[in-house]
């Protein structure tokens, strides 16, 4: 049977389990061929399918398994590492029709949702019953919970609350042979068997296709207050951040932008009010019930004592949103100013942040490559954005060389190549440096146990 015959047979079999509106082929697959990563390749899929239930996902996987057809799971395609990029001849399985909030259980402080539910929708559903879902990746208005789980996404609130995986209780997963399993427990505690839920979190669709997620929720925090402060240089900003994180007033947000980010945001957004010429900016929030106002006033004093220039306090939601909007513009602003960019999400122990920032400046100087750095300085997860002109091949080459140097630097400081974006295809080449051959082999054996014919998102993560 030729490849064309196989493709025709597979599409026919898919048509038996899905409606025609749930199957897209040919040039109509173009919009589902890649995520938002730059510098990664994508292929032409055999089909893109849009199942609306766990059972439909299982039916699709069963067909793919019978023909050994690769499957690439996709959420909202907001990823930055190529993990959702299509490959030639694969079935791309979009979870965007799996969008039901199944239950919000106020008594047990949990919510169960399908994988295609957007992060903001879960947060709003929890808020409606005076509960709180903390993980807030920068793409939270567009990204899906399934995608968040697949990459163990983080966000600005991680410094206080942790990442997505800290809230996942239970998963419904379709395995590589089409069988449906449920891992974990809805309870707070549970140690029966190995923790396969934790193993699936961050697996980027390579071990199973997640269709439903139960997350733990928290009591609703207080209304946040915040402060923004400029500094002459990154070292002073880091020193101030360290003092705040080490203090007894626990911040919910500690974010950072360097001078290059500030300049890019000002050039990108005519409404930006960031002080021109500042060397760095810190954004700090508290959401502690009954004391957020006092916390922020105390943070402001710490910032001034550390040498801050302009200090702006926001106690109301509108003013706070104006302060935080600058941070959210980091990636689009640098991309617009430079034309193209490679987005890092390295993480290091907080004690090594000074060495990391100095190392980034050195790489930028040595390779003559612009690196704009912002991110979650409160938990050690920074986003150096490496700019280049896509029309100049020499700049593309230098950007990729800088990308590799930045990852090497993070690993040498005891950190990781990825804190929250995932490995995808963009960072695969650096796994050996971080894991070493023994752990790399062990992970490949885990992959083989879950997916013996390697049809689940092959070529990604490992």
Coordinates of C-alpha atoms in Angstrom, one line a residue:
X1 CA 0.0 0.0 0.0
X2 CA 1.4 3.4 -1.0
X3 CA 1.6 6.4 1.4
X4 CA -1.3 8.0 -0.6
X5 CA -3.4 4.8 -0.1
X6 CA -2.6 4.8 3.6
X7 CA -3.5 8.5 4.0
X8 CA -6.8 7.9 2.2
X9 CA -7.6 4.9 4.3
X10 CA -6.8 6.8 7.5
X11 CA -9.0 9.7 6.5
X12 CA -11.8 7.3 5.7
X13 CA -11.5 5.6 9.1
X14 CA -11.4 9.0 10.8
X15 CA -14.6 9.9 9.0
X16 CA -16.3 7.0 10.7
X17 CA -15.6 8.3 14.2
X18 CA -15.7 12.1 13.6
X19 CA -18.0 14.4 11.7
X20 CA -16.7 16.1 8.5
X21 CA -16.5 19.4 10.4
X22 CA -14.0 17.8 12.8
X23 CA -11.5 16.8 10.1
X24 CA -9.4 19.1 8.0
X25 CA -6.9 18.0 5.3
X26 CA -4.7 19.5 2.6
X27 CA -3.9 23.3 2.5
X28 CA -6.6 23.9 5.1
X29 CA -4.2 22.5 7.7
X30 CA -1.9 25.5 7.3
X31 CA -3.2 27.3 10.4
X32 CA -2.5 24.3 12.6
X33 CA 1.1 23.6 11.5
X34 CA 3.1 25.4 14.2
X35 CA 3.1 27.2 17.5
X36 CA 4.5 30.6 18.2
X37 CA 8.1 29.6 18.3
X38 CA 10.7 31.0 15.9
X39 CA 13.6 29.1 14.4
X40 CA 11.7 25.8 14.4
X41 CA 10.5 23.6 11.5
X42 CA 7.0 22.3 10.9
X43 CA 5.6 19.7 8.5
X44 CA 2.5 19.0 6.4
X45 CA 0.1 16.8 8.4
X46 CA -2.0 14.1 6.9
X47 CA -5.0 15.7 8.7
X48 CA -6.0 17.9 11.6
X49 CA -8.8 16.6 13.8
X50 CA -10.9 18.2 16.4
X51 CA -12.4 15.6 18.8
X52 CA -14.9 16.8 21.4
X53 CA -14.7 14.1 24.0
X54 CA -12.2 11.7 25.6
X55 CA -13.9 8.8 23.7
X56 CA -13.3 10.6 20.3
X57 CA -9.7 11.2 21.2
X58 CA -9.3 7.5 22.0
X59 CA -11.0 6.5 18.7
X60 CA -8.5 8.7 16.8
X61 CA -5.5 7.3 18.6
X62 CA -6.7 3.8 18.0
X63 CA -6.8 4.4 14.3
X64 CA -3.3 6.1 14.3
X65 CA -1.9 3.2 16.4
X66 CA -3.2 0.6 13.9
X67 CA -1.4 2.4 11.0
X68 CA 1.6 3.6 13.1
X69 CA 0.7 7.2 12.1
X70 CA 2.3 9.8 14.4
X71 CA 0.0 12.1 16.4
X72 CA 0.8 15.7 17.4
X73 CA -1.4 17.0 20.2
X74 CA -2.1 20.7 20.1
X75 CA -3.8 23.2 22.4
X76 CA -4.0 26.9 21.6
X77 CA -0.5 26.8 20.0
X78 CA 0.8 29.6 22.2
X79 CA 4.0 27.6 22.9
X80 CA 7.4 29.0 22.2
X81 CA 9.5 25.8 21.8
X82 CA 7.9 24.0 18.8
X83 CA 6.3 21.3 20.9
X84 CA 3.0 21.6 19.0
X85 CA 4.6 21.9 15.5
X86 CA 3.1 19.5 13.0
X87 CA 5.3 16.8 11.3
X88 CA 5.0 15.4 7.8
X89 CA 2.3 12.8 7.6
X90 CA 1.1 13.1 11.1
X91 CA -2.4 13.4 12.5
X92 CA -2.6 16.7 14.4
X93 CA -5.0 16.4 17.3
X94 CA -6.4 19.7 18.4
X95 CA -8.0 19.8 21.9
X96 CA -9.8 23.1 21.2
X97 CA -13.2 21.5 21.2
X98 CA -12.6 19.9 24.5
X99 CA -13.7 23.0 26.3
X100 CA -16.2 22.1 29.0
X101 CA -15.8 23.0 32.6
X102 CA -17.1 19.8 34.0
X103 CA -17.4 20.7 37.7
X104 CA -16.2 23.3 40.2
X105 CA -16.3 21.6 43.6
X106 CA -16.4 24.3 46.2
X107 CA -16.6 21.8 49.1
X108 CA -13.4 20.0 48.1
X109 CA -11.8 23.1 46.5
X110 CA -11.2 21.4 43.1
X111 CA -12.2 21.9 39.5
X112 CA -12.4 19.3 36.7
X113 CA -12.1 20.6 33.2
X114 CA -11.5 19.4 29.7
X115 CA -8.0 20.0 28.2
X116 CA -9.2 22.7 25.8
X117 CA -10.5 25.0 28.5
X118 CA -8.6 28.3 28.5
X119 CA -6.7 29.2 31.5
X120 CA -8.6 32.4 32.1
X121 CA -11.9 30.6 31.9
X122 CA -10.8 28.2 34.7
X123 CA -9.6 31.2 36.8
X124 CA -12.9 33.0 36.3
X125 CA -14.9 29.8 37.2
X126 CA -13.0 29.4 40.4
X127 CA -13.4 33.1 41.2
X128 CA -17.2 32.8 40.8
X129 CA -17.3 30.6 43.9
X130 CA -14.7 32.6 45.8
X131 CA -11.9 30.3 45.0
X132 CA -8.6 30.9 43.2
X133 CA -6.6 29.1 40.5
X134 CA -3.1 30.7 40.7
X135 CA -1.0 29.6 37.7
X136 CA -1.1 32.5 35.2
X137 CA 1.3 32.1 32.2
X138 CA 1.7 35.2 30.1
X139 CA -0.6 33.7 27.5
X140 CA -3.3 32.9 30.1
X141 CA -6.1 34.6 28.1
X142 CA -5.4 32.3 25.1
X143 CA -3.6 29.2 26.4
X144 CA -5.4 26.0 27.4
X145 CA -5.2 24.0 30.6
X146 CA -4.1 21.0 28.7
X147 CA -1.2 22.9 27.1
X148 CA -0.3 24.3 30.5
X149 CA -0.1 20.8 32.0
X150 CA 1.8 19.5 29.0
X151 CA 4.6 22.1 29.6
X152 CA 4.1 22.6 33.3
X153 CA 3.5 26.3 32.6
X154 CA 4.3 28.9 35.2
X155 CA 3.6 32.6 35.3
X156 CA 4.0 35.7 37.4
X157 CA 2.4 34.3 40.5
X158 CA 4.9 31.4 40.8
X159 CA 7.1 33.2 43.3
X160 CA 4.3 32.7 45.9
X161 CA 2.1 29.9 44.6
X162 CA 4.2 27.6 42.3
X163 CA 3.6 26.2 38.8
X164 CA 0.8 24.3 37.1
X165 CA 2.0 20.9 38.4
X166 CA 1.7 22.0 42.0
X167 CA -2.1 22.1 41.4
X168 CA -2.8 19.1 39.3
X169 CA -4.5 16.3 41.2
X170 CA -5.8 14.0 38.6
X171 CA -5.6 13.4 34.8
X172 CA -7.6 11.5 32.3
X173 CA -5.2 10.4 29.6
X174 CA -5.5 8.5 26.3
X175 CA -2.4 6.2 25.9
X176 CA -0.6 5.3 22.7
X177 CA -2.8 2.3 22.0
X178 CA -6.1 4.2 22.5
X179 CA -6.8 3.0 26.0
X180 CA -8.2 5.5 28.5
X181 CA -6.7 5.8 32.0
X182 CA -7.1 8.1 35.0
X183 CA -4.0 8.9 37.1
X184 CA -3.8 10.5 40.5
X185 CA -6.6 11.3 43.0
X186 CA -9.0 14.1 43.6
X187 CA -7.9 14.0 47.2
X188 CA -5.1 16.1 48.6
X189 CA -3.1 13.0 49.7
X190 CA -2.6 9.8 47.8
X191 CA 0.5 7.6 47.3
X192 CA -0.9 4.4 45.7
X193 CA 1.6 3.3 43.0
X194 CA 4.1 5.5 41.2
X195 CA 3.2 9.2 40.7
X196 CA 2.3 8.9 37.0
X197 CA 0.4 12.2 37.2
X198 CA 3.6 14.1 38.0
X199 CA 5.4 12.2 35.2
X200 CA 2.7 13.3 32.7
X201 CA 2.9 16.9 33.7
X202 CA 5.5 18.5 31.5
X203 CA 5.7 15.6 29.1
X204 CA 4.6 17.7 26.1
X205 CA 2.3 15.0 24.7
X206 CA 5.0 12.4 24.3
X207 CA 3.6 9.9 26.9
X208 CA -0.2 10.3 26.5
X209 CA -2.8 12.7 25.4
X210 CA -4.4 14.5 28.3
X211 CA -8.1 15.1 27.9
X212 CA -9.4 16.0 31.4
X213 CA -7.6 17.7 34.4
X214 CA -8.6 18.0 38.0
X215 CA -6.9 20.8 39.8
X216 CA -6.8 22.0 43.4
X217 CA -8.0 25.4 44.1
X218 CA -7.2 27.9 47.0
X219 CA -9.3 30.4 48.9
X220 CA -9.6 33.6 47.0
X221 CA -6.7 36.0 48.0
X222 CA -7.1 39.7 48.7
X223 CA -7.2 42.5 46.1
X224 CA -3.6 43.0 45.0
X225 CA -1.6 46.2 45.3
X226 CA 1.6 46.8 43.4
X227 CA 4.7 49.0 43.0
X228 CA 7.0 49.6 40.0
X229 CA 10.5 51.0 40.5
X230 CA 13.3 51.9 38.1
X231 CA 17.0 51.4 38.7
X232 CA 20.2 52.6 37.1
X233 CA 21.4 49.1 36.6
X234 CA 20.4 45.4 36.8
X235 CA 22.7 44.8 39.9
X236 CA 20.8 47.3 42.0
X237 CA 17.4 45.9 40.9
X238 CA 18.5 42.4 41.7
X239 CA 19.7 43.4 45.2
X240 CA 16.3 45.0 45.9
X241 CA 14.5 41.9 44.6
X242 CA 16.6 39.7 46.9
X243 CA 15.8 41.9 49.9
X244 CA 12.0 41.7 49.2
X245 CA 12.0 37.9 48.6
X246 CA 14.0 37.3 51.8
X247 CA 11.7 39.5 53.9
X248 CA 8.7 38.5 56.0
X249 CA 6.1 40.1 53.6
X250 CA 5.6 37.5 51.0
X251 CA 5.2 39.0 47.5
X252 CA 2.8 37.4 45.0
X253 CA 4.7 38.9 42.0
X254 CA 8.4 39.9 41.6
X255 CA 9.0 40.7 37.9
X256 CA 12.0 42.3 36.1
X257 CA 12.7 44.1 32.9
X258 CA 16.2 45.3 31.8
X259 CA 17.0 48.5 30.0
X260 CA 16.8 46.9 26.6
X261 CA 13.3 45.6 27.3
X262 CA 12.2 49.0 28.5
X263 CA 13.5 50.6 25.3
X264 CA 11.8 48.0 23.1
X265 CA 8.4 48.4 24.9
X266 CA 8.6 52.1 24.6
X267 CA 9.3 51.8 20.9
X268 CA 6.5 49.3 20.5
X269 CA 3.7 50.8 22.5
X270 CA 3.0 54.6 22.1
X271 CA 1.0 54.5 25.3
X272 CA 3.9 53.2 27.3
X273 CA 4.9 55.3 30.3
X274 CA 8.1 53.5 31.2
X275 CA 10.9 56.0 32.0
X276 CA 13.3 56.2 29.1
X277 CA 16.9 55.5 29.9
X278 CA 16.2 53.4 33.0
X279 CA 18.6 50.5 33.4
X280 CA 16.1 48.1 34.9
X281 CA 12.5 47.9 36.3
X282 CA 11.1 45.9 39.1
X283 CA 7.4 45.1 39.5
X284 CA 6.3 43.8 42.9
X285 CA 2.8 42.9 44.1
X286 CA 1.1 41.6 47.3
X287 CA -2.3 39.9 47.5
X288 CA -2.2 39.2 51.2
X289 CA -5.7 39.6 52.7
X290 CA -5.9 42.7 55.0
X291 CA -2.3 43.8 54.4
X292 CA -1.5 44.1 50.7
X293 CA -1.6 47.9 51.0
X294 CA 0.9 47.9 53.9
X295 CA 3.0 45.3 52.1
X296 CA 3.4 47.4 49.0
X297 CA 4.2 50.5 51.0
X298 CA 7.0 48.5 52.8
X299 CA 8.2 47.2 49.4
X300 CA 8.4 50.8 48.2
X301 CA 10.7 51.7 51.1
X302 CA 13.0 48.7 50.4
X303 CA 13.2 49.8 46.7
X304 CA 14.0 53.4 47.6
X305 CA 16.7 52.3 50.1
X306 CA 18.2 50.1 47.3
X307 CA 18.6 53.1 45.0
X308 CA 15.4 53.1 43.0
X309 CA 14.8 56.2 40.9
X310 CA 11.1 56.5 40.0
X311 CA 8.7 54.6 42.3
X312 CA 5.1 54.2 41.4
X313 CA 2.5 52.7 43.7
X314 CA -0.8 51.2 42.6
X315 CA -3.5 50.2 45.0
X316 CA -6.5 50.1 42.6
X317 CA -7.0 47.6 39.8
X318 CA -6.8 50.1 36.9
X319 CA -3.5 51.6 38.0
X320 CA -2.1 48.1 38.7
X321 CA -3.0 46.9 35.3
X322 CA -1.2 49.9 33.7
X323 CA 1.9 48.9 35.7
X324 CA 1.7 45.2 34.7
X325 CA 0.9 45.8 31.0
X326 CA 4.6 46.6 30.3
X327 CA 5.8 43.3 31.5
X328 CA 3.3 41.4 29.3
X329 CA 4.6 43.2 26.2
X330 CA 8.2 41.8 26.5
X331 CA 8.1 39.2 23.7
X332 CA 6.0 41.1 21.1
X333 CA 7.9 44.3 21.7
X334 CA 11.3 42.8 21.2
X335 CA 10.1 40.9 18.2
X336 CA 8.6 44.0 16.6
X337 CA 11.7 46.1 17.2
X338 CA 14.2 43.4 16.0
X339 CA 12.1 41.7 13.4
X340 CA 12.8 38.2 14.8
X341 CA 13.7 36.7 18.2
X342 CA 14.5 33.5 20.0
X343 CA 12.8 33.2 23.3
X344 CA 14.7 31.7 26.2
X345 CA 13.1 30.6 29.5
X346 CA 16.2 29.5 31.5
X347 CA 16.1 29.1 35.2
X348 CA 18.8 29.2 37.9
X349 CA 19.0 29.1 41.7
X350 CA 18.2 32.6 42.9
X351 CA 21.7 32.9 44.4
X352 CA 23.1 32.6 40.8
X353 CA 21.0 35.4 39.2
X354 CA 23.8 37.9 39.5
X355 CA 26.2 35.6 37.6
X356 CA 23.5 34.9 35.1
X357 CA 22.8 38.5 34.3
X358 CA 26.5 39.2 34.0
X359 CA 27.0 36.2 31.8
X360 CA 24.1 37.3 29.5
X361 CA 25.7 40.8 29.1
X362 CA 29.1 39.1 28.2
X363 CA 27.5 36.8 25.6
X364 CA 25.7 39.8 24.1
X365 CA 29.0 41.7 23.8
X366 CA 31.1 38.9 22.6
X367 CA 28.7 37.8 19.8
X368 CA 27.4 41.3 19.1
X369 CA 23.8 40.0 19.5
X370 CA 21.1 42.1 21.3
X371 CA 19.7 40.2 24.3
X372 CA 16.8 41.7 26.2
X373 CA 16.1 40.1 29.5
X374 CA 13.0 40.1 31.6
X375 CA 11.0 37.6 33.6
X376 CA 10.3 36.1 36.9
X377 CA 13.3 37.3 38.9
X378 CA 11.5 36.3 42.1
X379 CA 11.9 32.6 41.4
X380 CA 15.0 32.6 39.2
X381 CA 13.2 32.0 35.9
X382 CA 14.3 34.7 33.3
X383 CA 13.4 35.2 29.7
X384 CA 16.4 36.4 27.7
X385 CA 15.0 37.3 24.3
X386 CA 17.6 37.2 21.5
X387 CA 16.9 39.6 18.7
X388 CA 17.9 39.3 15.0
X389 CA 16.9 40.5 11.6
X390 CA 15.3 37.5 9.8
X391 CA 16.5 38.9 6.4
X392 CA 20.1 38.7 7.4
X393 CA 21.5 35.1 7.6
X394 CA 24.5 36.1 9.6
X395 CA 22.3 37.5 12.3
X396 CA 20.2 34.4 12.4
X397 CA 23.4 32.3 12.9
X398 CA 24.7 34.6 15.6
X399 CA 21.3 34.4 17.4
X400 CA 21.3 30.6 17.4
X401 CA 24.9 30.7 18.7
X402 CA 23.9 33.0 21.5
X403 CA 20.9 30.8 22.2
X404 CA 23.1 27.8 22.8
X405 CA 25.6 29.9 24.9
X406 CA 22.7 31.1 27.1
X407 CA 21.5 27.6 27.8
X408 CA 25.0 26.4 28.5
X409 CA 25.4 29.3 31.0
X410 CA 22.2 28.4 32.8
X411 CA 23.1 24.8 33.1
X412 CA 26.7 25.6 34.3
X413 CA 25.1 27.7 37.1
X414 CA 23.0 24.7 38.3
X415 CA 19.9 25.7 36.4
X416 CA 17.8 24.3 33.6
X417 CA 17.3 24.9 29.8
X418 CA 13.6 25.4 30.4
X419 CA 11.6 26.6 33.4
X420 CA 8.2 26.7 31.9
X421 CA 8.1 26.8 28.1
X422 CA 9.1 23.2 27.5
X423 CA 11.8 21.6 25.4
X424 CA 9.8 21.0 22.2
X425 CA 12.2 20.9 19.3
X426 CA 14.0 24.1 20.0
X427 CA 16.0 22.8 23.0
X428 CA 16.4 19.1 22.3
X429 CA 20.1 19.4 21.5
X430 CA 20.9 20.6 25.1
X431 CA 19.3 17.8 27.1
X432 CA 22.4 15.7 27.2
X433 CA 24.3 18.6 28.9
X434 CA 21.6 18.9 31.6
X435 CA 20.6 15.3 32.1
X436 CA 23.7 13.3 31.3
X437 CA 23.6 9.9 29.5
X438 CA 22.2 7.7 32.3
X439 CA 19.1 9.9 33.0
X440 CA 18.7 10.5 29.3
X441 CA 18.6 6.7 28.7
X442 CA 16.2 6.2 31.6
X443 CA 13.8 8.8 30.2
X444 CA 14.0 7.1 26.7
X445 CA 13.0 3.8 28.4
X446 CA 10.1 5.5 30.1
X447 CA 9.0 6.9 26.7
X448 CA 9.2 3.4 25.2
X449 CA 7.1 1.9 28.1
X450 CA 4.3 4.4 27.4
X451 CA 4.7 4.6 23.6
X452 CA 6.5 1.6 22.2
X453 CA 6.0 2.6 18.6
X454 CA 6.9 6.3 19.2
X455 CA 3.7 7.7 17.7
X456 CA 3.0 10.3 20.3
X457 CA 4.6 13.6 19.3
X458 CA 7.8 12.0 18.1
X459 CA 10.9 14.1 17.9
X460 CA 9.7 16.4 20.7
X461 CA 10.9 16.7 24.3
X462 CA 13.6 13.9 24.0

